Short mmCIF file of C-alpha atoms and ligand atoms in Angstrom, two decimals:
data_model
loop_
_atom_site.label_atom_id
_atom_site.label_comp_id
_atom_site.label_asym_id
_atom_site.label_seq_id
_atom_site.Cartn_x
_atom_site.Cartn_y
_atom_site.Cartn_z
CA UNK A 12 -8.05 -29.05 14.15
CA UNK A 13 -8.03 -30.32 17.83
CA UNK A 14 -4.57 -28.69 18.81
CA UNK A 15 -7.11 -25.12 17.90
CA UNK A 16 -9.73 -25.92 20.35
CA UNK A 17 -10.82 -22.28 21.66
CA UNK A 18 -8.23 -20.24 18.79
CA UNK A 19 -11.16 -19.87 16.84
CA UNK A 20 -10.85 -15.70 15.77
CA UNK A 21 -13.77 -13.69 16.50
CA UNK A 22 -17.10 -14.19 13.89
CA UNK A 23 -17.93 -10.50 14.27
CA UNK A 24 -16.11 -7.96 11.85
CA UNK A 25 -16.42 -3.99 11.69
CA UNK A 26 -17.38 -1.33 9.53
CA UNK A 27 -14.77 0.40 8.37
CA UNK A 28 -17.08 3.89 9.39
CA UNK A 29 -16.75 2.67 12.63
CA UNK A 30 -13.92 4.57 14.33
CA UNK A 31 -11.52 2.76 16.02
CA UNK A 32 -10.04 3.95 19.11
CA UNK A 33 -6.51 2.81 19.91
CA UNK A 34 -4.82 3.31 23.44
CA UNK A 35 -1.08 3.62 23.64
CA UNK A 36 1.18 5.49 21.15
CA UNK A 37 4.52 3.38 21.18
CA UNK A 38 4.76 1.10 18.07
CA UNK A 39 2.04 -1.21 18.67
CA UNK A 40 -0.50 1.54 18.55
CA UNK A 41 1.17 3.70 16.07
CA UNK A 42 1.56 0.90 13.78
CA UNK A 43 -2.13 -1.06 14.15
CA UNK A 44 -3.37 2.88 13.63
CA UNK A 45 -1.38 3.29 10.49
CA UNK A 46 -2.53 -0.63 8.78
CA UNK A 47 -6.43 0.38 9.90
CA UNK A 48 -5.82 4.00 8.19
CA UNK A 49 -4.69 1.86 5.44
CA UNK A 50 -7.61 0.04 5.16
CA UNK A 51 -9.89 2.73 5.47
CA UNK A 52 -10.67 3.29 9.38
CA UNK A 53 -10.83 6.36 11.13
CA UNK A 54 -8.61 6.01 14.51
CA UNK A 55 -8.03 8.13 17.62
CA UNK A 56 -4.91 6.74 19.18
CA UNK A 57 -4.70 8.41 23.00
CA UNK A 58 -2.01 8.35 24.95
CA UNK A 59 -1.04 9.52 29.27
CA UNK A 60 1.67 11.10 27.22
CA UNK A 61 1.99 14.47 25.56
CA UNK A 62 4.11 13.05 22.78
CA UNK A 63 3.95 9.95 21.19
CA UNK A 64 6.89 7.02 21.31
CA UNK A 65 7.59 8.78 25.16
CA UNK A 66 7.39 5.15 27.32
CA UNK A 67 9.77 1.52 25.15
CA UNK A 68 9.38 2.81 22.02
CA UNK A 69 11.26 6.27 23.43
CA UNK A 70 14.39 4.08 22.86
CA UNK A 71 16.63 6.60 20.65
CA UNK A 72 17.80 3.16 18.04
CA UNK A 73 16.69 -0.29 17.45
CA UNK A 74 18.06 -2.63 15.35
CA UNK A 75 15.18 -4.54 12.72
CA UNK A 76 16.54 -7.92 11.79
CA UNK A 77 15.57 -11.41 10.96
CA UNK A 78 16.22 -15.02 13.22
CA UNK A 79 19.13 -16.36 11.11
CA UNK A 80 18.90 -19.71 13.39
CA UNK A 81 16.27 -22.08 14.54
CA UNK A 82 12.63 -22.71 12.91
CA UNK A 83 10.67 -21.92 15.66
CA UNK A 84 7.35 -20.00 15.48
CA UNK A 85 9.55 -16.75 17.24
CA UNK A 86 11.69 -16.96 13.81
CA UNK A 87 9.15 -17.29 11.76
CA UNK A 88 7.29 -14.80 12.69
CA UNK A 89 10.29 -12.36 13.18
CA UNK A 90 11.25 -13.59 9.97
CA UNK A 91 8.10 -12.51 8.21
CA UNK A 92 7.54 -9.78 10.53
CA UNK A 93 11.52 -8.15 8.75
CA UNK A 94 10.05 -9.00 5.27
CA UNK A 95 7.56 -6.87 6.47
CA UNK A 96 9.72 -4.33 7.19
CA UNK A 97 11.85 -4.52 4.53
CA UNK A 98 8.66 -3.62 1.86
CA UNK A 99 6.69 -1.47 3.50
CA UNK A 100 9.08 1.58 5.36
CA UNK A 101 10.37 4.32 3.85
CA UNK A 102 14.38 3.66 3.50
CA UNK A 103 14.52 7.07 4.92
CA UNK A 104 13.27 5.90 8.09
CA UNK A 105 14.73 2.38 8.26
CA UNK A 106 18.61 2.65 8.20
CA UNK A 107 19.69 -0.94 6.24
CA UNK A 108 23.36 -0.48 6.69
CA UNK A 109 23.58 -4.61 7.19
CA UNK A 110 23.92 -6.56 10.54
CA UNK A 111 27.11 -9.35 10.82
CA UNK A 112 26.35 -11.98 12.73
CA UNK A 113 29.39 -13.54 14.59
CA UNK A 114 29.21 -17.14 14.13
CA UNK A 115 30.70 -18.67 17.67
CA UNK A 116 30.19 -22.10 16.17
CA UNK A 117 29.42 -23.60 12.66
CA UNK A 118 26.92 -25.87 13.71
CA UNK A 119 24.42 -22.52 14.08
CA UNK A 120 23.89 -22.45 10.82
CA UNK A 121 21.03 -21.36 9.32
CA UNK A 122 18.06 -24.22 8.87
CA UNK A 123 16.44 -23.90 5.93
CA UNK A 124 16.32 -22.17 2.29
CA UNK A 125 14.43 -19.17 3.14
CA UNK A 126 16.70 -18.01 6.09
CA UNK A 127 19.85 -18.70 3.74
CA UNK A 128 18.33 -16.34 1.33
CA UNK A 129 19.06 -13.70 3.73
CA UNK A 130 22.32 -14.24 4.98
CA UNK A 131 25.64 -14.90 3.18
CA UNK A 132 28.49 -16.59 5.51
CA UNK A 133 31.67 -14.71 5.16
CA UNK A 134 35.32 -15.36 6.43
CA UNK A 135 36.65 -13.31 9.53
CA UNK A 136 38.83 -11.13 7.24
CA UNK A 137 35.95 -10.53 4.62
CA UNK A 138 33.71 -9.59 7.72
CA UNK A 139 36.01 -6.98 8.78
CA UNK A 140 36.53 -5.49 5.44
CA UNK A 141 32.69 -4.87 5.82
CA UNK A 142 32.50 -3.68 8.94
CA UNK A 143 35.42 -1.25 8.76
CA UNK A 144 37.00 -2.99 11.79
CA UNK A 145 38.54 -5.82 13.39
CA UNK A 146 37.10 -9.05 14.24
CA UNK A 147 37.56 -11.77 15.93
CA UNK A 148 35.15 -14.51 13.93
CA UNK A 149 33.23 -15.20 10.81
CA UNK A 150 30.35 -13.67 10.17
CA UNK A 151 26.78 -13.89 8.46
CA UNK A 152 25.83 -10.96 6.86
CA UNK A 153 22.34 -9.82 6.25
CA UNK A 154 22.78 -7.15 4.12
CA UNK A 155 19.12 -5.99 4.62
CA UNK A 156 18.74 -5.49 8.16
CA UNK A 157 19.35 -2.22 9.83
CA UNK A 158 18.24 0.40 12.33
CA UNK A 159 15.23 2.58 12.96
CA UNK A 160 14.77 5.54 15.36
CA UNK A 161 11.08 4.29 16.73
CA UNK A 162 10.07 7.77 17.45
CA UNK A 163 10.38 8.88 13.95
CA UNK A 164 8.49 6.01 12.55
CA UNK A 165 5.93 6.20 14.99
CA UNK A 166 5.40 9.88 13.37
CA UNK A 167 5.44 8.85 10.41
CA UNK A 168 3.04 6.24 10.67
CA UNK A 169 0.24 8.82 12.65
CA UNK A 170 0.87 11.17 9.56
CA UNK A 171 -2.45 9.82 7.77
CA UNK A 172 -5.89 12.29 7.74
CA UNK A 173 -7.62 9.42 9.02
CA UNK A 174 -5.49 9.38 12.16
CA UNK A 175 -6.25 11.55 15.13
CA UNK A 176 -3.73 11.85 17.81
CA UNK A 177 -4.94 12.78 21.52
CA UNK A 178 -2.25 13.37 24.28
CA UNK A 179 -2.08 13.60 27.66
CA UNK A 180 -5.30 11.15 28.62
CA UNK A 181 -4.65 8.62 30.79
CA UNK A 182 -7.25 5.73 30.40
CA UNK A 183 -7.74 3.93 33.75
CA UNK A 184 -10.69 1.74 32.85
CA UNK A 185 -12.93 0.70 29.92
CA UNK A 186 -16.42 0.70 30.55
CA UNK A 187 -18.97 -1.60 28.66
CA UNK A 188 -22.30 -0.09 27.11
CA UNK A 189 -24.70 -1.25 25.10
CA UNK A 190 -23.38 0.89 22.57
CA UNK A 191 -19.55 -0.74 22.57
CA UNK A 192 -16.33 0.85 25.18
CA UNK A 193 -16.11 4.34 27.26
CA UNK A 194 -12.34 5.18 27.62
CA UNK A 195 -12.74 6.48 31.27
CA UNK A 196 -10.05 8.51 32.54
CA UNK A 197 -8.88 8.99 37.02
CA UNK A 198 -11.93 10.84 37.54
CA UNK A 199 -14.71 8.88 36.17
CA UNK A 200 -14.81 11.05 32.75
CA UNK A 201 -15.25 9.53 29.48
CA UNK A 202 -12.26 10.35 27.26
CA UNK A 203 -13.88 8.88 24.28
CA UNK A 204 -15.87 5.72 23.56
CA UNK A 205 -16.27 3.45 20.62
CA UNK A 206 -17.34 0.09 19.58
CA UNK A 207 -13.97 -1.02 18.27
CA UNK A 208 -11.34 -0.58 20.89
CA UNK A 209 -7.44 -1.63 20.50
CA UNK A 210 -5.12 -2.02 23.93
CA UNK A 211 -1.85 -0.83 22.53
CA UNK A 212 -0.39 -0.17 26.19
CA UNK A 213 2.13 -2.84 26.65
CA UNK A 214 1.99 -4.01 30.52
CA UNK A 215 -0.03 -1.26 31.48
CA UNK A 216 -3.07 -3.48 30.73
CA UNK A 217 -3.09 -4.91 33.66
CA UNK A 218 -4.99 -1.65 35.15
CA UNK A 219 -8.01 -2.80 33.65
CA UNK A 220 -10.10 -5.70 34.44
CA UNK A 221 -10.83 -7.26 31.15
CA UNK A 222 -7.07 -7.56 30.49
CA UNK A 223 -5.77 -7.58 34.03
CA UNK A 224 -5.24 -11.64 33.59
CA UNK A 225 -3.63 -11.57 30.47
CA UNK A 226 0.42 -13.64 31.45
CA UNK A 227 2.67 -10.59 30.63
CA UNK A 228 6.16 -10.07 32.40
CA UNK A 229 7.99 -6.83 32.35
CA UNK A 230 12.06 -6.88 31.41
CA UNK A 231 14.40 -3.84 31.96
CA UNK A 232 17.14 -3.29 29.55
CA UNK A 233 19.51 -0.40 28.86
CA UNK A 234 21.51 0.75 25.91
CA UNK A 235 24.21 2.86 25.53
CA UNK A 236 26.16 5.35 23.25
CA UNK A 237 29.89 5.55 23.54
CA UNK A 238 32.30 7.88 21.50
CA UNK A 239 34.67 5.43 19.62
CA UNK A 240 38.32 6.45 18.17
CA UNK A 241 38.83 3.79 15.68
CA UNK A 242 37.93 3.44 12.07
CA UNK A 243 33.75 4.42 11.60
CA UNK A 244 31.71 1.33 12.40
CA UNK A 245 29.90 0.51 9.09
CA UNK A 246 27.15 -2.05 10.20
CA UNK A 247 25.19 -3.75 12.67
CA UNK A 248 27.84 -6.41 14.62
CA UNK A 249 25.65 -8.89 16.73
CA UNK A 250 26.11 -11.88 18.61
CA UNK A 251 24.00 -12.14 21.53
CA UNK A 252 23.95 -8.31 22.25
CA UNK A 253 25.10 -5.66 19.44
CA UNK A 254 26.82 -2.36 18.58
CA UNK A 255 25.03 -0.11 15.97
CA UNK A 256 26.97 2.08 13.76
CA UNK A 257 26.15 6.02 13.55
CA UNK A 258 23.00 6.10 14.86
CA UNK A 259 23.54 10.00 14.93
CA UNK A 260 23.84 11.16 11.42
CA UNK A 261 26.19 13.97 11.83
CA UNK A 262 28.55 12.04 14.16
CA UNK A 263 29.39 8.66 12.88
CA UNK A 264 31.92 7.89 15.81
CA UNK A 265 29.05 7.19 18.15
CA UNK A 266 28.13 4.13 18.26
CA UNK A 267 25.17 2.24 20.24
CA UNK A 268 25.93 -0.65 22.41
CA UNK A 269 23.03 -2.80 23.90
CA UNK A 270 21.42 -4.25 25.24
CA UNK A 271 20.96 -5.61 28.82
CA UNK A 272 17.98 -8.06 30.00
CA UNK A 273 16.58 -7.60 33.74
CA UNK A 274 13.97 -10.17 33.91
CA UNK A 275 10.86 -9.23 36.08
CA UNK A 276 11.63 -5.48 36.56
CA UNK A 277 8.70 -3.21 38.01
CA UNK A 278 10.55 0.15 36.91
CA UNK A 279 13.12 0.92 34.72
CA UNK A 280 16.55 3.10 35.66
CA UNK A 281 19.93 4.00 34.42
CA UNK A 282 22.40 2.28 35.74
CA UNK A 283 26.40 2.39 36.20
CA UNK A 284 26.41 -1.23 36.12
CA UNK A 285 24.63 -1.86 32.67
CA UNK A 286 26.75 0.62 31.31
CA UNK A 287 29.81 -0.78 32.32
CA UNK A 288 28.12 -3.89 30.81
CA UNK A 289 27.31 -2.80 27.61
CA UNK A 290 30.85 -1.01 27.05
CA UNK A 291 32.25 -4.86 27.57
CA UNK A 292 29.87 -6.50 25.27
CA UNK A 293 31.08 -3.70 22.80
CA UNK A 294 34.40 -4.34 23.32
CA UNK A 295 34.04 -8.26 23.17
CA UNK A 296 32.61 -7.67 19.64
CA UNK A 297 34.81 -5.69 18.14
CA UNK A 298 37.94 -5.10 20.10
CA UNK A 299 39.83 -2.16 17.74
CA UNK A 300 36.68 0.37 17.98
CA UNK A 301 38.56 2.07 21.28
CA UNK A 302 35.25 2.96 23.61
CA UNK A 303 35.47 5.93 25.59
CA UNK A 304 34.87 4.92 28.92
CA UNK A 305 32.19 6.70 29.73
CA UNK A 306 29.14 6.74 27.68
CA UNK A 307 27.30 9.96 25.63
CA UNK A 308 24.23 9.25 26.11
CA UNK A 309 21.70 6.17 27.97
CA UNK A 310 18.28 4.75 27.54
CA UNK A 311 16.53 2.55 30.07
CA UNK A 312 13.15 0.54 29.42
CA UNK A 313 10.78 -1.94 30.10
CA UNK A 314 10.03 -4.77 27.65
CA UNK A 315 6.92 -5.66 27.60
CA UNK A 316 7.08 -9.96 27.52
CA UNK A 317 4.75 -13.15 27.39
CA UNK A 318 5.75 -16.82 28.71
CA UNK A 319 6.37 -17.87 25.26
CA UNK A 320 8.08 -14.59 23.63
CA UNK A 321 5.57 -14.16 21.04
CA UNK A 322 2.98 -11.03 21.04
CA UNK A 323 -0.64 -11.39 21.72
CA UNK A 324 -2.57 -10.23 19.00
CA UNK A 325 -6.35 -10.78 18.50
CA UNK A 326 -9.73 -10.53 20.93
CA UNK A 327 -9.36 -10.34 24.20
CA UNK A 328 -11.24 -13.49 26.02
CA UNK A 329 -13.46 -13.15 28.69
CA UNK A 330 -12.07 -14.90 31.05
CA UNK A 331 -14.81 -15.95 33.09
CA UNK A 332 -16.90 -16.94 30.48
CA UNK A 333 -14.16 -18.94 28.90
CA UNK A 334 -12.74 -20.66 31.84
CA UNK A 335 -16.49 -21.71 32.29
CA UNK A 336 -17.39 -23.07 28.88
CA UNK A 337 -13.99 -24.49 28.37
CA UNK A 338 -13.53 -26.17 32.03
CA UNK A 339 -13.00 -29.72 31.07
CA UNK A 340 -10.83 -29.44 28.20
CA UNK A 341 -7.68 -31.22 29.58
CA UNK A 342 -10.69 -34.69 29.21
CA UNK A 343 -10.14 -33.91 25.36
CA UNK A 344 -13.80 -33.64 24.08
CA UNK A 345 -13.83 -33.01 20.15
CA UNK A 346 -14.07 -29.61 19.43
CA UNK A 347 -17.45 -29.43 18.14
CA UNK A 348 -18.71 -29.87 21.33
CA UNK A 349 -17.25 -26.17 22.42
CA UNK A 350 -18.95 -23.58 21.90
CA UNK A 351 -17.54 -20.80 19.92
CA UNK A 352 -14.56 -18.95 22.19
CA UNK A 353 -16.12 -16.10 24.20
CA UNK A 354 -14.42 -12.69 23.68
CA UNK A 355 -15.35 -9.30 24.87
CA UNK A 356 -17.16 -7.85 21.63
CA UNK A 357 -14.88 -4.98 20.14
CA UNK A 358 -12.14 -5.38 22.47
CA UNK A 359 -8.55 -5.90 20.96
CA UNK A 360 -4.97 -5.72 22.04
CA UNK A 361 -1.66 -5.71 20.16
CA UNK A 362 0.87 -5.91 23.15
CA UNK A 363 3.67 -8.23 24.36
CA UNK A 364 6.23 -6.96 21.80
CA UNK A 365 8.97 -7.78 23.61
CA UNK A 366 12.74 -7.99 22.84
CA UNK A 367 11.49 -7.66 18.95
CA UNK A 368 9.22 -4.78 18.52
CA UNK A 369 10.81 -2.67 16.53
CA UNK A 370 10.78 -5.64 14.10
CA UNK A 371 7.79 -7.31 14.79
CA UNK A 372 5.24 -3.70 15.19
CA UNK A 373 4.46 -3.09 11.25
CA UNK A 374 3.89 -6.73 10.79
CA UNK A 375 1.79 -7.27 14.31
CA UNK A 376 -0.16 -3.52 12.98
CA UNK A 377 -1.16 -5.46 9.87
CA UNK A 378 -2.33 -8.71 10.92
CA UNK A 379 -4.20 -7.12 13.61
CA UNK A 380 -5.93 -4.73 10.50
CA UNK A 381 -6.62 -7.74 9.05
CA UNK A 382 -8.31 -9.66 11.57
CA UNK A 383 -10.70 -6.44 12.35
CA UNK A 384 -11.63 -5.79 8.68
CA UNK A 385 -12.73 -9.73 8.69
CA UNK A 386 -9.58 -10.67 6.34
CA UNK A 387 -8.41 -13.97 7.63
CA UNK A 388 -6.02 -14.74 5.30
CA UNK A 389 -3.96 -15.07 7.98
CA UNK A 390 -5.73 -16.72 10.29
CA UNK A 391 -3.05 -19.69 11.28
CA UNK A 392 -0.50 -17.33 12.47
CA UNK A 393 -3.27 -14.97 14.01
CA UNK A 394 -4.33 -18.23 15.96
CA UNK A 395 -0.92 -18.79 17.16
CA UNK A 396 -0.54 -15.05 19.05
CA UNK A 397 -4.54 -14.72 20.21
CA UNK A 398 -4.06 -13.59 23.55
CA UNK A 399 -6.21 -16.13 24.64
CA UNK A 400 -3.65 -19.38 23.82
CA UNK A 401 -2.62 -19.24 27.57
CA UNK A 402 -5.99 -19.69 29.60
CA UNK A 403 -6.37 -22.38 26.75
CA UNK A 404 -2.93 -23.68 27.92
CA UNK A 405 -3.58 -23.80 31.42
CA UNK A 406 -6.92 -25.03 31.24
CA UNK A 407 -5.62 -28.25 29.17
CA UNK A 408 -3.07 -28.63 32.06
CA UNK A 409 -6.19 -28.45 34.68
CA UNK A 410 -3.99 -25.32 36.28
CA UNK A 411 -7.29 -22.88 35.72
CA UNK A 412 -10.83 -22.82 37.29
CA UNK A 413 -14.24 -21.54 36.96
CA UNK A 414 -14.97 -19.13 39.62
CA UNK A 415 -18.12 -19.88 41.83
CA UNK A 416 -21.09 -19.53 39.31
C1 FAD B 515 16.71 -1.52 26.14
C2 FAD B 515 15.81 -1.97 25.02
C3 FAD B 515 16.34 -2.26 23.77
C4 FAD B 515 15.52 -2.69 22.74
N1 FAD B 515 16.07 -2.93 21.51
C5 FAD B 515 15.29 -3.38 20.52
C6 FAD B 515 15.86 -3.66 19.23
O1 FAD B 515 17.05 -3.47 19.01
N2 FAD B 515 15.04 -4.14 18.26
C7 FAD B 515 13.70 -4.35 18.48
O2 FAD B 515 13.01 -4.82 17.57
N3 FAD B 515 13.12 -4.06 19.68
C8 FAD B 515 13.89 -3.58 20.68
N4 FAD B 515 13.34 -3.31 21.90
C9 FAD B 515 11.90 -3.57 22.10
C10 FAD B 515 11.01 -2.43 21.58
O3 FAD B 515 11.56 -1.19 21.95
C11 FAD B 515 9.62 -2.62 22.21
O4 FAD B 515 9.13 -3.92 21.91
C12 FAD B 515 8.61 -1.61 21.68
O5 FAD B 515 9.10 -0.29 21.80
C13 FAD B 515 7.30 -1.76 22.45
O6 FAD B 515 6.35 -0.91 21.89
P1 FAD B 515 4.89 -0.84 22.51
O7 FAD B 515 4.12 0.11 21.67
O8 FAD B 515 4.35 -2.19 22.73
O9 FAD B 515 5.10 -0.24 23.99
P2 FAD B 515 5.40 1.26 24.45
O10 FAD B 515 6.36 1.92 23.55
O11 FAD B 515 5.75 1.19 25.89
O12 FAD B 515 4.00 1.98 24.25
C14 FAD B 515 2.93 1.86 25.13
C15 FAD B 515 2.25 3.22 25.19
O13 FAD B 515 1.05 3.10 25.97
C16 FAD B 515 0.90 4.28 26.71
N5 FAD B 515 0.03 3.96 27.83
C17 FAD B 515 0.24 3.02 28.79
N6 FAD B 515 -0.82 2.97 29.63
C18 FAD B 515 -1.68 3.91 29.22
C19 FAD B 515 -2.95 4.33 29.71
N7 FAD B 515 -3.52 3.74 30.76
N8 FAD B 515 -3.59 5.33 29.06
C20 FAD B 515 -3.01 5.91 27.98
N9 FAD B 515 -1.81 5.56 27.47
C21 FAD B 515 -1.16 4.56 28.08
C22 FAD B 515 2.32 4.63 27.13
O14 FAD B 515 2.42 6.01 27.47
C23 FAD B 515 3.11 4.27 25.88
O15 FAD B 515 3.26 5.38 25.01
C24 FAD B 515 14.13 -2.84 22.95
C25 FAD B 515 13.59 -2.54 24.21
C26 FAD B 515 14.42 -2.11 25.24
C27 FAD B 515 13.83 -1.78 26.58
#
C-alpha cells in the first residue's frame, strides 16, 4: 500500500520473560502495564512521583464517551476505544450514568449504523425527564457512557503480581547498551534498564533525545465543581463542554463542570477566569441546576496533544536514520525500494492522549500489548497512530532533511 510507505510496524517481537519497563504512571502507563500483565509480561512502571495518577490523569472525574458525529479516524478510534471501555472495566470503577448530547442542529446527526446503535435521539421534554432537569434542546442519549475517577482506575489496573510500581524516580535520559535501555536518573545513576522500554510520560518526552522530535503540543484546561440547589443532576449533559452529575458519591448536589482548552500552555494553573467560565458553560446547559457562585473544588492540567489529535502509539523512529533512508520520498518511488522503517530497537511510547484519554487509555494499553507480543491483528489502526506518521508527513511535503552525513 503506497499511502503506508515507512508505517511498516517493527519485525522484532519480545519474550514475554523479558520485563518491560514502563515510564510514567498516568493512564497511558498504567493501562499499557495492565494489557502486558495481561498477556503475561512482567512490568516496572516508574514514576518522578510518589503516587501514581499525580500529573493529567490527577484530574478528580472524566467523562468516557463515544464520537456520536463525523467518521473520521478520531471517531473511530474513540469509538472503538469506548467499546473498549465499556467490556473490559469494572462497573464499579466506570460510573455509566448516560451522557445527553444537546443537539444544536439536526443536520449533526449521527453518520452511520454503528454510531446510531449507541445513541437514541430524544425530544427536549423526554431529555429532561432523564436528566432530572430542565433543558433547553433535544438530546441524544448514550445510555452507556459515563464517568471514571482516573486515579482509581489507574490503581486498579497496577493491582496485578506481575506489576511492580517504583515512585519517586525521575528518568532524565535513556541510555543505549548492547544489552537494550538504562533508565538514568539527574545524577547519572541507572534506575533500572531493560530491553523493552515504554515512554508513558506524555510531553515530558521531549527531555530525551530519541523522542525529543516527536510533534506534541501541550493544552491547559480546568474543571470545576460547583454546589447546585436544584433537582440532582442524573447524567452526563454535553454539548461542546459538559456538567457531570455526582461525581462525589455521598454528595450528589456537586456537580463537575468542564472543561476549558488553552492551546500551547507551558504550565498549568487555577484560574478565576476558567472558573467563571466553566460556571457559564454550566449554566448554558442546563439553566434550572442554580450554581453556587463560587466553586468547591478545581483541577488544572496539561493535555498532552499531536497535530492531528490522535495518540502515537508504536516504535519510536530514529530520526536520523529515517530522515536519511526516506529523503526522497515526496519523488514517490514504490515502496519496495525503502528499506524497512528504522526504529530504535525496544523503544516504545504510548503518549499524545489528549482531550480523550480517559477514553482512549485501555484501548491505546491494548493495542500497544499487542504490537509488543508480535499480535498484529491490528496492524491498520496501529499504522495510523505510529509515532512516526509525521516525519513521514513532512518528508512527503519535502519540509524535513537529512542532517550532514
Ligand atoms: C482539564 C482536563 C479535562 C479532561 N477531561 C477529560 C475527559 O473528560 N475525558 C477524557 O477522556 N479525557 C479527559 N482529559 C484528558 C486525560 O485526562 C488525559 O488524556 C490523560 O490523563 C493523560 O494521561 P497520560 O498518562 O498520558 O499523562 P499523565 O497523566 O500526565 O501521566 C504522565 C506521567 O508521567 C510521569 N513522568 C513524566 N516525566 C517523567 C520522567 N521523566 N520520569 C518519570 N516519570 C515521569 C508523570 O509524573 C505522570 O505521572 C482531560 C484533561 C484535562 C487537562
Amino acid at each position: 500500500m503506497t499511502d503506508k510507505i515507512g508505517l511498516n510496524l517493527p519485525t522484532y517481537s519480545y519474550n514475554a520473560k523479558h520485563p518491560a519497563l514502563i515510564i510514567g504512571a498516568g493512564l497511558a502507563g498504567c493501562a499499557v502495564a495492565h494489557a502486558l500483565a495481561k498477556r503475561g509480561y512482567r512490568c516496572t512502571i516508574v514514576d518522578q512521583h510518589a503516587t501514581v495518577a499525580a500529573a493529567t490523569s490527577a484530574i478528580p472525574a472524566a467523562v468516557i464517551r463515544p464520537m456520536i458525529t463525523g467518521n473520521t479516524l478520531q471517531a473511530q478510534l474513540t469509538n472503538h476505544a469506548f467499546d473498549f471501555c465499556c467490556n473490559s472495566l469494572p462497573k464499579n470503577i466506570f460510573i455509566q450514568c448516560g451522557l445527553l448530547q444537546l443537539v444544536k442542529t439536526h443536520a449533526a446527526a449521527p453518520l452511520d449504523k454503528a454510531t446510531m446503535d449507541m445513541a437514541s435521539l430524544l425530544c427536549t421534554d423526554d431529555a429532561s425527564t432523564v436528566a432530572n432537569t430542565e433543558l433547553e434542546s433535544d438530546a441524544w442519549h448514550i445510555k452507556q457512557a459515563g464517568w471514571i475517577n482516573p486515579a482509581t482506575l489507574c490503581n486498579h489496573w497496577l493491582d496485578h503480581p506481575a506489576i511492580e510500581y517504583k515512585p519517586n524516580a525521575q528518568v532524565t535520559a535513556l541510555h543505549q547498551t548492547e544489552y537494550g535501555w538504562q533508565l538514568l536518573s539527574n545524577d547519572l545513576q541507572v534506575i533500572d534498564e531493560s530491553s523493552l522500554v515504554i515512554l508513558a510520560n506524555a510531553s515530558d518526552v521531549k527531555a530525551f533525545d530519541q523522542s525529543r522530535q516527536l510533534p506534541i503540543s501541550q493544552i491547559g484546561g480546568q474543571i470545576d465543581y460547583f454546589r447546585s440547589s436544584g433537582s440532582a443532576l442524573r447524567t452526563i449533559i454535553s454539548s461542546n463542554r459538559y456538567i457531570i452529575p455526582g461525581t462525589q458519591r455521598s454528595d450528589s448536589q456537586l456537580i463537575v463542570s468542564g472543561a476549558t482548552h488553552h492551546r500551547d500552555q507551558a504550565h498549568s494553573c487555577v484560574t478565576a477566569a476558567d472558573t467563571a467560565s466553566n460556571k457559564l458553560a454550566a449554566e448554558s446547559l442546563a439553566p434550572q441546576l442554580s450554581l453556587a457562585n463560587n466553586a468547591e473544588l478545581s483541577f488544572s492540567g496539561l493535555r498532552c496533544a499531536t497535530p492531528d489529535r490522535l495518540p502515537m502509539v508504536g516504535a519510536l523512529p530514529d530520526t536520523a536514520q529515517f530522515l536519511n533512508d526516506y529523503r526522497d520520498l515526496r519523488h514517490g518511488r514504490p515502496a519496495t525500494q525503502y528499506p524497512a522503517p528504522p526504529y530504535h530497537p525496544g523503544l516504545y511510547a504510548a503518549i499524545g492522549l489528549g482531550s480523550r484519554g480517559a477514553t482512549q487509555a485501555a484501548y491505546v494499553g491494548d493495542l500497544l500489548a499487542a504490537l509488543i507480543s508480535g499480535d498484529h491483528a491490528h496492524a491498520s489502526t496501529l499504522q495510523s497512530l505510529q509515532p512516526s506518521r509525521f516525519l513521514i508527513r513532512q518528508l512527503r511535503r519535502g519540509l524535513a532533511q537529512a542532517g550532514p552525513a
